[in-house]
GROMACS .gro file of C-alpha atoms in nm:
model
  334
    1MET     CA    1   1.598   1.855  -0.793
    2ARG     CA    2   1.362   1.956  -0.512
    3ILE     CA    3   1.100   1.683  -0.477
    4THR     CA    4   0.798   1.699  -0.249
    5PHE     CA    5   0.593   1.388  -0.176
    6LEU     CA    6   0.236   1.490  -0.089
    7SER     CA    7   0.054   1.228   0.117
    8VAL     CA    8  -0.317   1.278   0.189
    9ASN     CA    9  -0.406   1.028   0.463
   10SER     CA   10  -0.742   0.929   0.607
   11SER     CA   11  -0.630   1.033   0.956
   12PHE     CA   12  -0.322   1.144   1.150
   13SER     CA   13  -0.254   0.790   1.269
   14HIS     CA   14  -0.180   0.678   0.913
   15THR     CA   15   0.136   0.767   0.724
   16SER     CA   16   0.273   0.713   0.375
   17MET     CA   17   0.452   0.387   0.296
   18ALA     CA   18   0.505   0.496  -0.066
   19TYR     CA   19   0.733   0.786   0.028
   20PRO     CA   20   1.019   0.598   0.199
   21ILE     CA   21   1.004   0.309  -0.048
   22LEU     CA   22   1.013   0.532  -0.356
   23ARG     CA   23   1.277   0.757  -0.208
   24GLY     CA   24   1.500   0.466  -0.114
   25TYR     CA   25   1.461   0.294  -0.451
   26CYS     CA   26   1.475   0.594  -0.685
   27ASP     CA   27   1.739   0.802  -0.510
   28PRO     CA   28   1.979   0.569  -0.324
   29GLU     CA   29   2.268   0.817  -0.358
   30LYS     CA   30   2.054   1.101  -0.214
   31ARG     CA   31   2.116   1.332  -0.506
   32HIS     CA   32   1.781   1.507  -0.472
   33ASP     CA   33   1.631   1.721  -0.198
   34TRP     CA   34   1.321   1.539  -0.066
   35THR     CA   35   1.041   1.676   0.151
   36LEU     CA   36   0.740   1.487   0.284
   37VAL     CA   37   0.421   1.688   0.327
   38GLU     CA   38   0.150   1.485   0.501
   39CYS     CA   39  -0.204   1.586   0.587
   40ALA     CA   40  -0.538   1.429   0.673
   41THR     CA   41  -0.838   1.449   0.443
   42LYS     CA   42  -1.021   1.688   0.678
   43GLU     CA   43  -0.730   1.930   0.715
   44LYS     CA   44  -0.778   2.282   0.580
   45THR     CA   45  -0.642   2.319   0.229
   46GLU     CA   46  -0.476   2.651   0.313
   47ARG     CA   47  -0.251   2.488   0.571
   48VAL     CA   48  -0.140   2.221   0.325
   49LEU     CA   49  -0.075   2.483   0.057
   50HIS     CA   50   0.143   2.674   0.301
   51ARG     CA   51   0.356   2.367   0.372
   52LEU     CA   52   0.383   2.291   0.001
   53SER     CA   53   0.494   2.648  -0.068
   54GLN     CA   54   0.760   2.624   0.201
   55SER     CA   55   0.909   2.316   0.034
   56ASP     CA   56   0.925   2.505  -0.300
   57PRO     CA   57   0.914   2.186  -0.511
   58GLU     CA   58   1.027   2.144  -0.868
   59MET     CA   59   0.835   1.814  -0.873
   60ILE     CA   60   0.541   1.689  -0.668
   61LEU     CA   61   0.476   1.317  -0.629
   62ALA     CA   62   0.151   1.182  -0.484
   63SER     CA   63  -0.052   0.861  -0.462
   64ALA     CA   64  -0.429   0.880  -0.514
   65TYR     CA   65  -0.673   0.656  -0.329
   66ILE     CA   66  -1.051   0.643  -0.341
   67PHE     CA   67  -1.073   0.811   0.000
   68SER     CA   68  -0.826   1.091  -0.080
   69CYS     CA   69  -0.843   1.178  -0.450
   70LYS     CA   70  -1.099   1.459  -0.410
   71GLU     CA   71  -0.884   1.641  -0.153
   72LEU     CA   72  -0.566   1.567  -0.349
   73TYR     CA   73  -0.702   1.724  -0.669
   74GLU     CA   74  -0.826   2.028  -0.480
   75ILE     CA   75  -0.488   2.088  -0.315
   76LEU     CA   76  -0.289   2.045  -0.634
   77SER     CA   77  -0.532   2.244  -0.851
   78ARG     CA   78  -0.475   2.541  -0.624
   79TYR     CA   79  -0.102   2.492  -0.577
   80VAL     CA   80  -0.021   2.492  -0.950
   81LEU     CA   81  -0.167   2.842  -0.965
   82ILE     CA   82   0.103   2.947  -0.719
   83ASN     CA   83   0.380   2.748  -0.889
   84PRO     CA   84   0.280   2.680  -1.252
   85GLN     CA   85   0.626   2.546  -1.342
   86VAL     CA   86   0.607   2.253  -1.100
   87LYS     CA   87   0.591   1.902  -1.249
   88VAL     CA   88   0.316   1.684  -1.104
   89VAL     CA   89   0.356   1.304  -1.115
   90LEU     CA   90   0.068   1.098  -0.976
   91GLY     CA   91   0.023   0.726  -0.913
   92GLY     CA   92  -0.172   0.488  -0.695
   93PRO     CA   93  -0.474   0.258  -0.725
   94GLU     CA   94  -0.697   0.529  -0.876
   95PHE     CA   95  -0.494   0.513  -1.197
   96LEU     CA   96  -0.492   0.143  -1.284
   97GLY     CA   97  -0.725   0.185  -1.582
   98ASP     CA   98  -0.752   0.427  -1.872
   99ASN     CA   99  -0.628   0.768  -1.758
  100GLU     CA  100  -0.715   0.992  -2.053
  101ALA     CA  101  -1.022   1.150  -1.894
  102ILE     CA  102  -0.841   1.252  -1.576
  103LEU     CA  103  -0.542   1.392  -1.769
  104ARG     CA  104  -0.772   1.606  -1.982
  105LYS     CA  105  -0.977   1.719  -1.682
  106TYR     CA  106  -0.663   1.823  -1.491
  107PRO     CA  107  -0.413   1.943  -1.755
  108TRP     CA  108  -0.164   2.039  -1.482
  109ILE     CA  109  -0.085   1.669  -1.430
  110ASP     CA  110   0.244   1.613  -1.609
  111VAL     CA  111   0.229   1.233  -1.612
  112ILE     CA  112   0.049   0.944  -1.442
  113VAL     CA  113   0.212   0.615  -1.339
  114ARG     CA  114  -0.004   0.307  -1.387
  115GLY     CA  115   0.107   0.031  -1.152
  116GLU     CA  116   0.403   0.021  -0.913
  117GLY     CA  117   0.607   0.338  -0.916
  118GLU     CA  118   0.962   0.226  -0.835
  119ILE     CA  119   1.100   0.161  -1.183
  120PRO     CA  120   0.906   0.433  -1.372
  121LEU     CA  121   1.007   0.705  -1.124
  122LYS     CA  122   1.370   0.597  -1.124
  123GLU     CA  123   1.372   0.620  -1.503
  124ILE     CA  124   1.204   0.963  -1.491
  125PHE     CA  125   1.480   1.081  -1.256
  126GLU     CA  126   1.734   0.940  -1.501
  127GLU     CA  127   1.571   1.169  -1.761
  128LYS     CA  128   1.460   0.897  -1.996
  129GLY     CA  129   1.192   1.011  -2.236
  130TYR     CA  130   0.836   0.923  -2.136
  131GLY     CA  131   0.799   0.713  -2.450
  132TYR     CA  132   1.067   0.474  -2.327
  133ILE     CA  133   0.918   0.411  -1.981
  134ASN     CA  134   0.660   0.138  -1.920
  135GLY     CA  135   0.360   0.239  -1.711
  136LEU     CA  136   0.339   0.610  -1.800
  137CYS     CA  137   0.028   0.787  -1.927
  138TRP     CA  138   0.041   1.149  -2.047
  139ILE     CA  139  -0.082   1.403  -2.302
  140ASP     CA  140   0.191   1.482  -2.554
  141ASP     CA  141   0.276   1.820  -2.707
  142GLU     CA  142   0.031   1.756  -2.994
  143GLY     CA  143  -0.253   1.693  -2.749
  144ARG     CA  144  -0.261   1.316  -2.803
  145TYR     CA  145  -0.318   1.072  -2.518
  146ARG     CA  146  -0.019   0.840  -2.479
  147ASP     CA  147  -0.036   0.515  -2.284
  148ASN     CA  148   0.261   0.288  -2.213
  149ALA     CA  149   0.058   0.010  -2.049
  150LYS     CA  150   0.158  -0.114  -1.703
  151ALA     CA  151   0.478  -0.044  -1.511
  152THR     CA  152   0.759  -0.297  -1.494
  153LEU     CA  153   0.766  -0.468  -1.153
  154ALA     CA  154   1.073  -0.425  -0.935
  155LYS     CA  155   1.224  -0.713  -0.742
  156MET     CA  156   1.117  -0.709  -0.379
  157GLU     CA  157   1.473  -0.733  -0.251
  158ASP     CA  158   1.554  -0.415  -0.446
  159ILE     CA  159   1.273  -0.196  -0.311
  160VAL     CA  160   1.377  -0.206   0.054
  161PRO     CA  161   1.411   0.163   0.153
  162HIS     CA  162   1.768   0.150   0.284
  163ASN     CA  163   1.847   0.519   0.234
  164SER     CA  164   1.539   0.693   0.372
  165ASP     CA  165   1.352   0.713   0.701
  166LEU     CA  166   1.132   0.405   0.707
  167PHE     CA  167   0.902   0.479   0.997
  168ASP     CA  168   0.753   0.778   1.174
  169GLU     CA  169   0.778   0.713   1.547
  170ARG     CA  170   0.510   0.974   1.623
  171ARG     CA  171   0.238   0.746   1.486
  172PRO     CA  172   0.058   0.488   1.703
  173PHE     CA  173   0.136   0.207   1.457
  174VAL     CA  174   0.357   0.119   1.163
  175GLN     CA  175   0.229  -0.006   0.827
  176TYR     CA  176   0.464  -0.256   0.670
  177GLU     CA  177   0.453  -0.499   0.377
  178THR     CA  178   0.640  -0.827   0.349
  179SER     CA  179   0.485  -0.926   0.016
  180ARG     CA  180   0.294  -0.796  -0.283
  181GLY     CA  181   0.028  -0.960  -0.493
  182CYS     CA  182  -0.295  -1.147  -0.422
  183PRO     CA  183  -0.404  -1.500  -0.517
  184ASN     CA  184  -0.771  -1.402  -0.539
  185ARG     CA  185  -0.919  -1.234  -0.845
  186CYS     CA  186  -1.208  -1.050  -0.682
  187SER     CA  187  -1.349  -0.821  -0.950
  188PHE     CA  188  -1.427  -0.541  -0.702
  189CYS     CA  189  -1.067  -0.511  -0.576
  190THR     CA  190  -0.770  -0.339  -0.738
  191SER     CA  191  -0.537  -0.590  -0.571
  192SER     CA  192  -0.668  -0.853  -0.813
  193LEU     CA  193  -0.476  -0.676  -1.090
  194ASP     CA  194  -0.144  -0.762  -0.926
  195THR     CA  195  -0.114  -1.121  -1.040
  196VAL     CA  196   0.250  -1.180  -0.943
  197LEU     CA  197   0.320  -1.286  -0.583
  198ARG     CA  198   0.651  -1.146  -0.456
  199PHE     CA  199   0.811  -1.159  -0.112
  200ILE     CA  200   1.065  -0.952   0.079
  201PRO     CA  201   1.351  -1.177   0.197
  202LEU     CA  202   1.303  -1.287   0.557
  203GLU     CA  203   1.637  -1.142   0.667
  204ASP     CA  204   1.528  -0.799   0.542
  205VAL     CA  205   1.200  -0.832   0.732
  206ARG     CA  206   1.402  -0.910   1.046
  207LYS     CA  207   1.616  -0.596   1.001
  208HIS     CA  208   1.309  -0.377   0.956
  209LEU     CA  209   1.136  -0.516   1.261
  210GLN     CA  210   1.451  -0.455   1.463
  211LYS     CA  211   1.435  -0.090   1.361
  212ILE     CA  212   1.067  -0.068   1.450
  213ALA     CA  213   1.130  -0.218   1.793
  214LYS     CA  214   1.422   0.018   1.849
  215ILE     CA  215   1.221   0.337   1.794
  216GLY     CA  216   0.957   0.223   2.041
  217THR     CA  217   0.659   0.158   1.815
  218THR     CA  218   0.453  -0.129   1.957
  219GLU     CA  219   0.206  -0.216   1.677
  220VAL     CA  220   0.288  -0.335   1.324
  221ARG     CA  221   0.011  -0.361   1.066
  222ILE     CA  222   0.120  -0.603   0.796
  223LEU     CA  223  -0.014  -0.487   0.459
  224ASP     CA  224   0.019  -0.822   0.281
  225ARG     CA  225  -0.307  -0.898   0.100
  226THR     CA  226  -0.303  -1.256   0.227
  227PHE     CA  227  -0.056  -1.313   0.507
  228ASN     CA  228  -0.099  -1.691   0.503
  229ILE     CA  229  -0.073  -1.745   0.126
  230LYS     CA  230   0.262  -1.926   0.148
  231SER     CA  231   0.245  -2.157   0.446
  232SER     CA  232   0.615  -2.233   0.496
  233ARG     CA  233   0.707  -1.864   0.489
  234THR     CA  234   0.416  -1.762   0.711
  235LEU     CA  235   0.520  -2.011   0.981
  236LYS     CA  236   0.875  -1.873   0.980
  237LEU     CA  237   0.746  -1.518   1.014
  238MET     CA  238   0.523  -1.610   1.308
  239GLN     CA  239   0.811  -1.786   1.481
  240MET     CA  240   1.020  -1.474   1.427
  241PHE     CA  241   0.743  -1.255   1.572
  242ARG     CA  242   0.709  -1.473   1.881
  243GLU     CA  243   1.073  -1.545   1.956
  244GLU     CA  244   1.246  -1.222   1.853
  245PHE     CA  245   0.984  -0.947   1.887
  246PRO     CA  246   0.759  -1.023   2.184
  247GLN     CA  247   0.724  -0.650   2.251
  248LEU     CA  248   0.549  -0.594   1.916
  249ARG     CA  249   0.183  -0.654   1.834
  250PHE     CA  250   0.106  -0.767   1.479
  251HIS     CA  251  -0.208  -0.709   1.273
  252CYS     CA  252  -0.237  -0.944   0.972
  253GLU     CA  253  -0.507  -1.027   0.718
  254VAL     CA  254  -0.553  -1.397   0.648
  255ASP     CA  255  -0.774  -1.606   0.422
  256PRO     CA  256  -0.965  -1.837   0.658
  257ALA     CA  257  -1.003  -2.090   0.376
  258LEU     CA  258  -0.624  -2.135   0.387
  259VAL     CA  259  -0.599  -2.207   0.760
  260THR     CA  260  -0.392  -2.523   0.801
  261ASP     CA  261  -0.316  -2.737   1.104
  262GLU     CA  262   0.041  -2.603   1.103
  263PHE     CA  263  -0.080  -2.242   1.092
  264LEU     CA  264  -0.328  -2.308   1.371
  265HIS     CA  265  -0.059  -2.474   1.584
  266GLU     CA  266   0.170  -2.173   1.542
  267LEU     CA  267  -0.110  -1.933   1.629
  268LYS     CA  268  -0.174  -2.120   1.953
  269GLN     CA  269   0.189  -2.068   2.054
  270MET     CA  270   0.165  -1.688   2.021
  271PRO     CA  271   0.149  -1.488   2.346
  272LYS     CA  272  -0.200  -1.365   2.417
  273GLY     CA  273  -0.265  -1.036   2.240
  274GLN     CA  274   0.042  -1.041   2.016
  275MET     CA  275  -0.156  -1.134   1.704
  276HIS     CA  276  -0.463  -0.954   1.572
  277ILE     CA  277  -0.611  -1.148   1.279
  278GLU     CA  278  -0.834  -0.983   1.021
  279THR     CA  279  -1.033  -1.221   0.802
  280GLY     CA  280  -1.141  -1.085   0.464
  281LEU     CA  281  -1.471  -1.270   0.433
  282GLN     CA  282  -1.651  -1.002   0.227
  283THR     CA  283  -1.973  -1.211   0.214
  284PHE     CA  284  -2.136  -1.535   0.332
  285SER     CA  285  -2.289  -1.604  -0.010
  286GLN     CA  286  -2.125  -1.862  -0.239
  287ASP     CA  287  -2.320  -1.716  -0.534
  288THR     CA  288  -2.163  -1.378  -0.464
  289TYR     CA  289  -1.819  -1.537  -0.439
  290ASP     CA  290  -1.874  -1.692  -0.781
  291THR     CA  291  -1.999  -1.364  -0.929
  292VAL     CA  292  -1.700  -1.162  -0.811
  293GLN     CA  293  -1.460  -1.447  -0.904
  294ARG     CA  294  -1.325  -1.506  -0.556
  295ARG     CA  295  -1.145  -1.839  -0.548
  296SER     CA  296  -1.185  -1.937  -0.183
  297PRO     CA  297  -1.468  -2.192  -0.132
  298MET     CA  298  -1.735  -2.064   0.105
  299ASP     CA  299  -1.754  -2.383   0.312
  300ARG     CA  300  -1.379  -2.379   0.381
  301THR     CA  301  -1.393  -2.005   0.452
  302VAL     CA  302  -1.664  -2.048   0.716
  303LYS     CA  303  -1.493  -2.350   0.871
  304GLY     CA  304  -1.163  -2.163   0.892
  305LEU     CA  305  -1.336  -1.865   1.055
  306GLN     CA  306  -1.498  -2.087   1.316
  307ILE     CA  307  -1.164  -2.246   1.401
  308LEU     CA  308  -0.998  -1.906   1.437
  309CYS     CA  309  -1.278  -1.771   1.656
  310ASP     CA  310  -1.227  -2.058   1.899
  311LEU     CA  311  -0.876  -1.935   1.979
  312GLU     CA  312  -0.849  -1.761   2.316
  313ASN     CA  313  -0.510  -1.596   2.269
  314VAL     CA  314  -0.574  -1.423   1.934
  315GLU     CA  315  -0.810  -1.136   1.856
  316ILE     CA  316  -1.019  -1.209   1.545
  317HIS     CA  317  -1.241  -0.984   1.340
  318GLY     CA  318  -1.412  -1.039   1.007
  319ASP     CA  319  -1.468  -0.798   0.719
  320LEU     CA  320  -1.796  -0.796   0.530
  321ILE     CA  321  -1.871  -0.574   0.230
  322GLY     CA  322  -2.222  -0.441   0.171
  323GLY     CA  323  -2.353  -0.408  -0.182
  324LEU     CA  324  -2.166  -0.688  -0.356
  325PRO     CA  325  -2.358  -0.852  -0.646
  326GLY     CA  326  -2.619  -1.094  -0.516
  327ALA     CA  327  -2.552  -1.018  -0.151
  328THR     CA  328  -2.843  -0.902   0.059
  329ARG     CA  329  -2.876  -0.769   0.411
  330GLU     CA  330  -3.025  -1.101   0.513
  331SER     CA  331  -2.747  -1.311   0.361
  332GLN     CA  332  -2.485  -1.100   0.540
  333LEU     CA  333  -2.656  -1.119   0.878
  334ASN     CA  334  -2.752  -1.485   0.861
   0.00000   0.00000   0.00000
């Protein structure tokens, strides 16, 4: 089968992590003909349609995000007019809820995957019926909405993309995940729906970083929702970064409320500039934390941030979100 993965990114510097992971997991024997078509949200639709037409897909896969879904729907709505026989399979964070409305609005969508795509796509490729695959949503031949709940989660050691190109060396940085899941249950965030914490084995992380270093990329942006959620593992990763990959710069998001003495000690050992720490504060209001069901105590969050900001060898920045319940301009600035 000819499969095209369409990735609509926010800018050229970003690239799809879903494509190599899904390709490596779902097609380890390379039985299918894969093409990656990437574009930025501001790129002209005609150019993207031309590249899609050149790939002549029998199936199009794509992930939809809040920043890209408008452009994605526009591209695909026009392409199916050119190739009405193509099967369109969509997934991503935009489809974690009820998907009936979107399937009826865009009848050219063959099926939607709710949740992680590895196992559902593999089973689609194995030609299992939709009714037997967890995580699929579709409109059946009688016009009824069918919903198979959430996708089955794959083991992290099984989703390593061994048989596909993992990184694009043309990009200024590499996005890479060492874990999935988030301990917080913030009601505004889709990551709160992934309640199971899972980790890529450290030896696999080492192999991937060796490949990154070999192709010459110098910056790695770790996509883990909370890099410091498991202290013993985090310390081993930081030691690996420092001792084995001094040529790489790492961007990680941490929860300042979980900053420990051991974590702080390890950070102080890092060469200046090798670590860029992002702190997901979101707000300085405990009432807002309580409203959105964030578990980190505000006092520990602020204390952890202050400790991190005192470091001279690590770049720190904090994320704040405007418009959260109970948060005001004054509470954010004060």
